Tab-separated table of N, CA and C in Angstrom:
chain	number	residue	atom	x	y	z
M	124	MET	N	154.420	70.629	58.812
M	124	MET	CA	153.206	70.888	59.622
M	124	MET	C	151.946	70.316	58.974
M	125	ASP	N	151.136	69.777	59.839
M	125	ASP	CA	149.933	69.098	59.318
M	125	ASP	C	148.969	70.252	58.806
M	126	ASP	N	148.181	69.922	57.851
M	126	ASP	CA	147.191	70.774	57.275
M	126	ASP	C	145.781	70.471	57.837
M	127	TYR	N	145.583	70.982	59.057
M	127	TYR	CA	144.328	70.738	59.737
M	127	TYR	C	143.110	71.208	59.092
M	128	THR	N	143.214	72.367	58.473
M	128	THR	CA	142.064	72.952	57.747
M	128	THR	C	141.663	72.016	56.576
M	129	GLY	N	142.724	71.641	55.801
M	129	GLY	CA	142.505	70.733	54.640
M	129	GLY	C	141.917	69.376	55.147
M	130	ALA	N	142.448	68.875	56.307
M	130	ALA	CA	141.967	67.609	56.741
M	130	ALA	C	140.582	67.698	57.270
M	131	TYR	N	140.223	68.865	57.870
M	131	TYR	CA	138.794	69.082	58.343
M	131	TYR	C	137.822	68.990	57.098
M	132	ILE	N	138.191	69.720	56.011
M	132	ILE	CA	137.353	69.690	54.860
M	132	ILE	C	137.245	68.306	54.270
M	133	ALA	N	138.419	67.674	54.130
M	133	ALA	CA	138.477	66.327	53.461
M	133	ALA	C	137.672	65.278	54.338
M	134	ARG	N	137.870	65.231	55.609
M	134	ARG	CA	137.087	64.291	56.471
M	134	ARG	C	135.617	64.591	56.423
M	135	LYS	N	135.256	65.812	56.500
M	135	LYS	CA	133.880	66.200	56.504
M	135	LYS	C	133.242	65.718	55.125
M	136	ASN	N	133.935	65.899	54.005
M	136	ASN	CA	133.459	65.398	52.696
M	136	ASN	C	133.506	63.916	52.608
M	137	ASP	N	134.571	63.267	53.180
M	137	ASP	CA	134.634	61.770	53.047
M	137	ASP	C	133.440	61.093	53.465
M	138	VAL	N	132.845	61.487	54.539
M	138	VAL	CA	131.664	60.912	55.058
M	138	VAL	C	130.434	60.998	54.180
M	139	SER	N	130.408	61.978	53.346
M	139	SER	CA	129.247	62.142	52.474
M	139	SER	C	129.105	61.015	51.447
M	140	VAL	N	130.177	60.304	51.183
M	140	VAL	CA	130.173	59.206	50.238
M	140	VAL	C	129.995	57.879	50.890
M	141	LEU	N	130.021	57.802	52.232
M	141	LEU	CA	129.867	56.530	52.940
M	141	LEU	C	128.357	56.174	52.954
M	142	PRO	N	128.003	54.953	52.762
M	142	PRO	CA	126.646	54.546	52.884
M	142	PRO	C	126.102	54.768	54.322
M	143	LYS	N	124.860	55.018	54.468
M	143	LYS	CA	124.273	55.355	55.782
M	143	LYS	C	124.517	54.283	56.853
M	144	TYR	N	124.692	53.032	56.455
M	144	TYR	CA	124.837	51.896	57.451
M	144	TYR	C	126.251	51.863	57.988
M	145	HIS	N	127.193	52.646	57.625
M	145	HIS	CA	128.555	52.745	58.169
M	145	HIS	C	128.615	53.672	59.292
M	146	THR	N	127.758	53.532	60.296
M	146	THR	CA	127.594	54.441	61.440
M	146	THR	C	128.991	54.696	62.165
M	147	ILE	N	129.663	53.651	62.468
M	147	ILE	CA	130.975	53.759	63.195
M	147	ILE	C	131.927	54.618	62.451
M	148	ALA	N	132.064	54.386	61.142
M	148	ALA	CA	133.017	55.133	60.304
M	148	ALA	C	132.615	56.634	60.259
M	149	ILE	N	131.279	56.812	60.174
M	149	ILE	CA	130.786	58.200	60.113
M	149	ILE	C	131.089	58.965	61.380
M	150	PHE	N	130.786	58.360	62.543
M	150	PHE	CA	130.989	58.983	63.819
M	150	PHE	C	132.565	59.221	63.997
M	151	HIS	N	133.321	58.264	63.619
M	151	HIS	CA	134.793	58.354	63.805
M	151	HIS	C	135.358	59.457	62.937
M	152	LEU	N	135.065	59.471	61.590
M	152	LEU	CA	135.631	60.403	60.723
M	152	LEU	C	135.148	61.832	61.021
M	153	ARG	N	133.928	61.991	61.326
M	153	ARG	CA	133.442	63.321	61.601
M	153	ARG	C	133.936	63.867	62.950
M	154	GLY	N	134.242	62.955	63.884
M	154	GLY	CA	134.889	63.355	65.146
M	154	GLY	C	136.344	63.828	64.808
M	155	ILE	N	136.991	63.241	63.893
M	155	ILE	CA	138.258	63.634	63.435
M	155	ILE	C	138.231	64.962	62.728
M	156	ALA	N	137.160	65.129	61.966
M	156	ALA	CA	136.992	66.420	61.292
M	156	ALA	C	136.930	67.608	62.307
M	157	VAL	N	136.100	67.354	63.361
M	157	VAL	CA	135.916	68.432	64.382
M	157	VAL	C	137.317	68.577	65.065
M	158	GLU	N	137.986	67.528	65.349
M	158	GLU	CA	139.346	67.640	65.985
M	158	GLU	C	140.247	68.434	65.097
M	159	CYS	N	140.258	68.281	63.803
M	159	CYS	CA	141.163	69.022	62.920
M	159	CYS	C	140.763	70.474	62.836
M	160	ARG	N	139.430	70.725	62.930
M	160	ARG	CA	138.999	72.129	62.950
M	160	ARG	C	139.458	72.888	64.155
M	161	LEU	N	139.286	72.213	65.300
M	161	LEU	CA	139.720	72.824	66.562
M	161	LEU	C	141.242	73.010	66.601
M	162	LYS	N	142.025	72.084	66.026
M	162	LYS	CA	143.419	72.238	65.990
M	162	LYS	C	143.834	73.422	65.130
M	163	SER	N	143.184	73.548	63.907
M	163	SER	CA	143.509	74.661	63.065
M	163	SER	C	143.132	75.968	63.757
M	164	LEU	N	142.087	75.989	64.454
M	164	LEU	CA	141.661	77.198	65.114
M	164	LEU	C	142.637	77.554	66.344
M	165	LEU	N	143.095	76.514	67.045
M	165	LEU	CA	143.981	76.672	68.104
M	165	LEU	C	145.357	77.329	67.635
M	166	LEU	N	145.792	76.825	66.502
M	166	LEU	CA	147.036	77.455	65.912
M	166	LEU	C	146.837	78.846	65.504
M	167	LEU	N	145.731	79.162	64.833
M	167	LEU	CA	145.385	80.496	64.489
M	167	LEU	C	145.217	81.430	65.591
M	168	TYR	N	144.475	80.981	66.638
M	168	TYR	CA	144.110	81.709	67.813
M	168	TYR	C	145.472	82.191	68.567
M	169	HIS	N	146.419	81.306	68.668
M	169	HIS	CA	147.627	81.656	69.323
M	169	HIS	C	148.701	82.215	68.400
M	170	GLU	N	148.356	82.363	67.130
M	170	GLU	CA	149.291	82.964	66.123
M	170	GLU	C	150.595	82.177	66.034
M	171	ILE	N	150.474	80.827	65.929
M	171	ILE	CA	151.718	79.972	65.847
M	171	ILE	C	151.524	79.119	64.587
M	172	SER	N	152.633	78.585	64.150
M	172	SER	CA	152.525	77.736	62.955
M	172	SER	C	152.823	76.283	63.211
M	173	ASP	N	153.131	75.947	64.461
M	173	ASP	CA	153.438	74.531	64.799
M	173	ASP	C	153.289	74.387	66.340
M	174	TRP	N	153.100	73.129	66.811
M	174	TRP	CA	153.046	72.849	68.158
M	174	TRP	C	154.323	73.175	68.984
M	175	ASP	N	154.131	73.337	70.240
M	175	ASP	CA	155.294	73.659	71.161
M	175	ASP	C	155.986	74.952	70.830
M	176	GLN	N	155.227	75.865	70.264
M	176	GLN	CA	155.732	77.199	70.108
M	176	GLN	C	154.915	78.074	71.115
M	177	ARG	N	155.520	79.207	71.435
M	177	ARG	CA	154.976	80.149	72.388
M	177	ARG	C	153.820	80.941	71.731
M	178	SER	N	152.715	81.094	72.528
M	178	SER	CA	151.540	81.848	72.051
M	178	SER	C	151.978	83.317	71.901
M	179	HIS	N	151.501	83.873	70.789
M	179	HIS	CA	151.681	85.242	70.522
M	179	HIS	C	150.344	86.104	70.710
M	180	ARG	N	149.362	85.392	71.215
M	180	ARG	CA	148.005	86.049	71.393
M	180	ARG	C	148.051	87.034	72.502
M	181	VAL	N	147.855	88.332	72.083
M	181	VAL	CA	147.827	89.435	73.056
M	181	VAL	C	146.700	89.283	74.010
M	182	LYS	N	146.862	89.561	75.327
M	182	LYS	CA	145.845	89.569	76.312
M	182	LYS	C	145.258	88.182	76.580
M	183	ASP	N	145.960	87.094	76.249
M	183	ASP	CA	145.497	85.815	76.477
M	183	ASP	C	146.284	85.163	77.653
M	184	PRO	N	145.663	84.488	78.601
M	184	PRO	CA	146.373	83.914	79.762
M	184	PRO	C	147.503	83.010	79.309
M	185	MET	N	147.458	82.416	78.093
M	185	MET	CA	148.530	81.522	77.667
M	185	MET	C	149.595	82.265	76.843
M	186	ARG	N	149.559	83.602	76.762
M	186	ARG	CA	150.558	84.266	76.004
M	186	ARG	C	151.934	83.911	76.549
M	187	ASN	N	152.847	83.725	75.665
M	187	ASN	CA	154.283	83.322	75.947
M	187	ASN	C	154.393	81.896	76.548
M	188	GLN	N	153.332	81.163	76.583
M	188	GLN	CA	153.376	79.734	77.046
M	188	GLN	C	153.495	78.844	75.827
M	189	LEU	N	154.095	77.671	75.941
M	189	LEU	CA	154.159	76.696	74.834
M	189	LEU	C	152.763	76.067	74.681
M	190	ILE	N	152.385	76.122	73.412
M	190	ILE	CA	151.046	75.466	73.070
M	190	ILE	C	151.293	74.071	72.521
M	191	ALA	N	150.880	73.123	73.341
M	191	ALA	CA	151.056	71.684	72.987
M	191	ALA	C	149.939	71.199	72.146
M	192	ASN	N	150.140	70.175	71.356
M	192	ASN	CA	149.083	69.494	70.589
M	192	ASN	C	148.169	68.884	71.559
M	193	PRO	N	146.852	69.231	71.437
M	193	PRO	CA	145.889	68.631	72.328
M	193	PRO	C	145.522	67.190	72.122
M	194	SER	N	146.184	66.515	71.141
M	194	SER	CA	145.891	65.181	70.757
M	194	SER	C	144.429	65.059	70.342
M	195	HIS	N	143.673	64.192	70.893
M	195	HIS	CA	142.299	63.946	70.532
M	195	HIS	C	141.315	64.681	71.471
M	196	GLY	N	141.796	65.471	72.321
M	196	GLY	CA	140.948	66.112	73.280
M	196	GLY	C	140.255	67.341	72.758
M	197	LEU	N	139.005	67.185	72.348
M	197	LEU	CA	138.222	68.303	71.747
M	197	LEU	C	138.051	69.348	72.776
M	198	LEU	N	137.621	69.008	73.989
M	198	LEU	CA	137.474	69.984	74.988
M	198	LEU	C	138.758	70.630	75.482
M	199	THR	N	139.839	69.882	75.398
M	199	THR	CA	141.182	70.372	75.721
M	199	THR	C	141.547	71.493	74.792
M	200	ALA	N	141.321	71.247	73.482
M	200	ALA	CA	141.650	72.222	72.486
M	200	ALA	C	140.896	73.503	72.718
M	201	LEU	N	139.593	73.311	72.968
M	201	LEU	CA	138.715	74.463	73.213
M	201	LEU	C	139.146	75.298	74.396
M	202	ARG	N	139.478	74.631	75.469
M	202	ARG	CA	139.929	75.255	76.725
M	202	ARG	C	141.205	76.034	76.523
M	203	ARG	N	142.086	75.675	75.560
M	203	ARG	CA	143.292	76.372	75.346
M	203	ARG	C	143.098	77.654	74.507
M	204	MET	N	141.918	77.926	74.199
M	204	MET	CA	141.526	79.191	73.514
M	204	MET	C	140.525	79.917	74.499
M	205	SER	N	141.126	80.709	75.377
M	205	SER	CA	140.260	81.255	76.455
M	205	SER	C	139.068	81.997	75.828
M	206	GLY	N	139.267	82.829	74.829
M	206	GLY	CA	138.166	83.493	74.295
M	206	GLY	C	137.074	82.672	73.730
M	207	PHE	N	137.468	81.618	73.013
M	207	PHE	CA	136.458	80.630	72.422
M	207	PHE	C	135.782	79.912	73.638
M	208	PHE	N	136.564	79.490	74.602
M	208	PHE	CA	136.021	78.645	75.683
M	208	PHE	C	135.075	79.493	76.487
M	209	ASP	N	135.372	80.775	76.832
M	209	ASP	CA	134.518	81.662	77.519
M	209	ASP	C	133.207	81.841	76.769
M	210	HIS	N	133.279	82.006	75.464
M	210	HIS	CA	132.069	82.158	74.664
M	210	HIS	C	131.246	80.840	74.638
M	211	ALA	N	132.052	79.719	74.517
M	211	ALA	CA	131.308	78.435	74.482
M	211	ALA	C	130.520	78.109	75.784
M	212	LYS	N	131.061	78.575	76.920
M	212	LYS	CA	130.357	78.346	78.190
M	212	LYS	C	129.059	79.091	78.237
M	213	LEU	N	128.908	80.166	77.417
M	213	LEU	CA	127.660	80.867	77.353
M	213	LEU	C	126.601	80.120	76.534
M	214	ASP	N	127.066	79.153	75.764
M	214	ASP	CA	126.167	78.357	74.954
M	214	ASP	C	126.167	76.972	75.387
M	215	ARG	N	125.302	76.576	76.355
M	215	ARG	CA	125.239	75.305	76.882
M	215	ARG	C	125.041	74.214	75.826
M	216	GLN	N	124.256	74.545	74.853
M	216	GLN	CA	123.915	73.598	73.760
M	216	GLN	C	125.142	73.205	73.020
M	217	PHE	N	126.025	74.153	72.772
M	217	PHE	CA	127.287	73.842	72.094
M	217	PHE	C	128.087	72.827	72.868
M	218	LEU	N	128.232	72.989	74.169
M	218	LEU	CA	129.023	72.031	75.022
M	218	LEU	C	128.300	70.666	75.038
M	219	ILE	N	126.984	70.598	75.005
M	219	ILE	CA	126.288	69.328	74.974
M	219	ILE	C	126.541	68.615	73.659
M	220	HIS	N	126.485	69.422	72.579
M	220	HIS	CA	126.697	68.875	71.238
M	220	HIS	C	128.160	68.384	71.092
M	221	LEU	N	129.133	69.189	71.670
M	221	LEU	CA	130.536	68.754	71.537
M	221	LEU	C	130.746	67.510	72.318
M	222	GLN	N	130.091	67.299	73.410
M	222	GLN	CA	130.187	66.035	74.255
M	222	GLN	C	129.637	64.902	73.373
M	223	LYS	N	128.588	65.160	72.637
M	223	LYS	CA	128.020	64.054	71.804
M	223	LYS	C	129.001	63.666	70.713
M	224	ILE	N	129.721	64.653	70.139
M	224	ILE	CA	130.696	64.337	69.115
M	224	ILE	C	131.870	63.568	69.778
M	225	THR	N	132.258	63.956	70.936
M	225	THR	CA	133.372	63.237	71.620
M	225	THR	C	132.923	61.761	71.966
M	226	TYR	N	131.711	61.598	72.485
M	226	TYR	CA	131.229	60.304	72.885
M	226	TYR	C	129.938	59.949	72.160
M	227	PRO	N	130.091	59.548	70.863
M	227	PRO	CA	128.930	59.268	70.050
M	227	PRO	C	127.979	58.230	70.524
M	228	LEU	N	128.428	57.320	71.379
M	228	LEU	CA	127.578	56.211	71.850
M	228	LEU	C	126.929	56.569	73.228
M	229	GLY	N	127.293	57.727	73.738
M	229	GLY	CA	126.648	58.198	74.956
M	229	GLY	C	127.471	57.858	76.222
M	230	SER	N	128.159	56.719	76.085
M	230	SER	CA	129.000	56.261	77.203
M	230	SER	C	130.370	56.981	77.163
M	231	THR	N	130.877	57.447	78.297
M	231	THR	CA	132.165	58.115	78.270
M	231	THR	C	133.308	57.134	78.260
M	232	ASP	N	132.982	55.797	78.161
M	232	ASP	CA	134.048	54.832	78.062
M	232	ASP	C	134.612	54.756	76.609
M	233	VAL	N	133.820	55.130	75.629
M	233	VAL	CA	134.231	55.005	74.270
M	233	VAL	C	134.111	56.396	73.496
M	234	ASP	N	135.269	56.999	73.196
M	234	ASP	CA	135.230	58.253	72.491
M	234	ASP	C	135.228	57.991	70.958
M	235	TYR	N	135.260	59.096	70.255
M	235	TYR	CA	135.205	58.952	68.747
M	235	TYR	C	136.461	58.264	68.247
M	236	ILE	N	137.551	58.295	68.887
M	236	ILE	CA	138.824	57.658	68.443
M	236	ILE	C	138.729	56.131	68.717
M	237	SER	N	138.451	55.817	69.992
M	237	SER	CA	138.343	54.343	70.341
M	237	SER	C	137.075	53.641	69.751
M	238	LEU	N	136.248	54.419	69.255
M	238	LEU	CA	135.082	53.829	68.520
M	238	LEU	C	135.422	52.871	67.453
M	239	ARG	N	136.521	53.080	66.841
M	239	ARG	CA	136.926	52.272	65.670
M	239	ARG	C	137.089	50.801	66.099
M	240	TYR	N	137.117	50.464	67.422
M	240	TYR	CA	137.235	49.094	67.873
M	240	TYR	C	135.835	48.502	68.200
M	241	ILE	N	134.779	49.275	67.997
M	241	ILE	CA	133.440	48.707	68.216
M	241	ILE	C	132.923	48.175	66.937
M	242	PRO	N	132.408	46.950	66.910
M	242	PRO	CA	131.879	46.387	65.624
M	242	PRO	C	130.689	47.122	65.037
M	243	GLN	N	129.753	47.572	65.846
M	243	GLN	CA	128.613	48.199	65.359
M	243	GLN	C	127.978	49.053	66.305
M	244	ALA	N	127.151	49.996	65.935
M	244	ALA	CA	126.493	50.970	66.814
M	244	ALA	C	125.033	50.966	66.477
M	245	THR	N	124.208	51.201	67.475
M	245	THR	CA	122.767	51.291	67.278
M	245	THR	C	122.257	52.681	67.483
M	246	GLN	N	123.132	53.631	67.738
M	246	GLN	CA	122.814	55.082	67.964
M	246	GLN	C	122.201	55.634	66.684
M	247	SER	N	121.337	56.592	66.878
M	247	SER	CA	120.795	57.316	65.762
M	247	SER	C	121.781	58.274	65.163
M	248	GLN	N	122.011	58.123	63.799
M	248	GLN	CA	122.811	59.098	63.144
M	248	GLN	C	122.191	60.420	62.999
M	249	GLU	N	120.803	60.475	63.030
M	249	GLU	CA	120.176	61.750	62.816
M	249	GLU	C	120.397	62.696	63.988
M	250	ASP	N	120.325	62.154	65.167
M	250	ASP	CA	120.575	63.037	66.358
M	250	ASP	C	122.021	63.453	66.431
M	251	TRP	N	122.887	62.480	66.152
M	251	TRP	CA	124.307	62.743	66.150
M	251	TRP	C	124.711	63.785	65.088
M	252	GLN	N	124.047	63.693	63.882
M	252	GLN	CA	124.262	64.583	62.791
M	252	GLN	C	123.893	66.010	63.175
M	253	LYS	N	122.841	66.132	63.955
M	253	LYS	CA	122.364	67.478	64.431
M	253	LYS	C	123.554	68.047	65.287
M	254	SER	N	124.142	67.214	66.126
M	254	SER	CA	125.233	67.692	67.042
M	254	SER	C	126.444	68.113	66.124
M	255	PHE	N	126.720	67.333	65.154
M	255	PHE	CA	127.886	67.629	64.240
M	255	PHE	C	127.618	68.944	63.516
M	256	ASP	N	126.406	69.119	62.970
M	256	ASP	CA	126.126	70.332	62.232
M	256	ASP	C	126.169	71.560	63.172
M	257	TYR	N	125.682	71.403	64.423
M	257	TYR	CA	125.636	72.429	65.391
M	257	TYR	C	127.123	72.872	65.728
M	258	VAL	N	127.898	71.914	66.042
M	258	VAL	CA	129.290	72.227	66.410
M	258	VAL	C	130.075	72.894	65.264
M	259	CYS	N	129.943	72.302	64.077
M	259	CYS	CA	130.645	72.884	62.899
M	259	CYS	C	130.138	74.347	62.661
M	260	GLY	N	128.847	74.507	62.697
M	260	GLY	CA	128.326	75.840	62.434
M	260	GLY	C	128.647	76.797	63.550
M	261	TRP	N	128.761	76.425	64.777
M	261	TRP	CA	129.153	77.268	65.926
M	261	TRP	C	130.660	77.668	65.694
M	262	LEU	N	131.469	76.650	65.380
M	262	LEU	CA	132.941	76.986	65.156
M	262	LEU	C	133.131	78.014	63.944
M	263	GLU	N	132.394	77.762	62.848
M	263	GLU	CA	132.545	78.639	61.738
M	263	GLU	C	132.088	80.041	62.035
M	264	LYS	N	130.917	80.156	62.688
M	264	LYS	CA	130.382	81.447	63.078
M	264	LYS	C	131.283	82.195	64.016
M	265	ASN	N	131.778	81.544	65.083
M	265	ASN	CA	132.638	82.160	66.048
M	265	ASN	C	134.034	82.391	65.688
M	266	GLU	N	134.480	81.628	64.648
M	266	GLU	CA	135.840	81.905	64.165
M	266	GLU	C	135.896	83.340	63.600
M	267	ARG	N	134.860	83.775	62.914
M	267	ARG	CA	134.802	85.038	62.333
M	267	ARG	C	134.777	86.188	63.433
M	268	THR	N	134.163	85.920	64.546
M	268	THR	CA	134.031	86.906	65.549
M	268	THR	C	135.058	86.887	66.589
M	269	LEU	N	135.777	85.748	66.849
M	269	LEU	CA	136.699	85.609	67.985
M	269	LEU	C	138.147	85.569	67.560
M	270	LEU	N	138.417	85.429	66.354
M	270	LEU	CA	139.875	85.425	65.904
M	270	LEU	C	140.371	86.774	65.524
């Protein structure tokens, strides 16, 4: 089983040693960090230890359904946790920031995964960093209240 929590912490820390001009690498790795965090929460939420196991979460619409790996779909992972998703829909800013993490260049043609094929970016790291901090803070805060 993958260690998504460990990967989240490691990817989040990896970027701190990258020089500021490695924008693409920063967007990519921090997107992966958020992906790992959501995957770890998804497993915890459904009380499973691996993908394609049946959810054990009481009173959840997905109870007894197989929980598949959401791959790189950040919103997909969030939607598979109905309690988290319902709470997220109440915070429009969270969804806007999550969209910015998913599509750091603004265009929905290039997500944080396919970004690795772009030679350079002119986007502001400062605005994007605010989104990253918001998303991570929201997930950490709501993990304590929703799990």
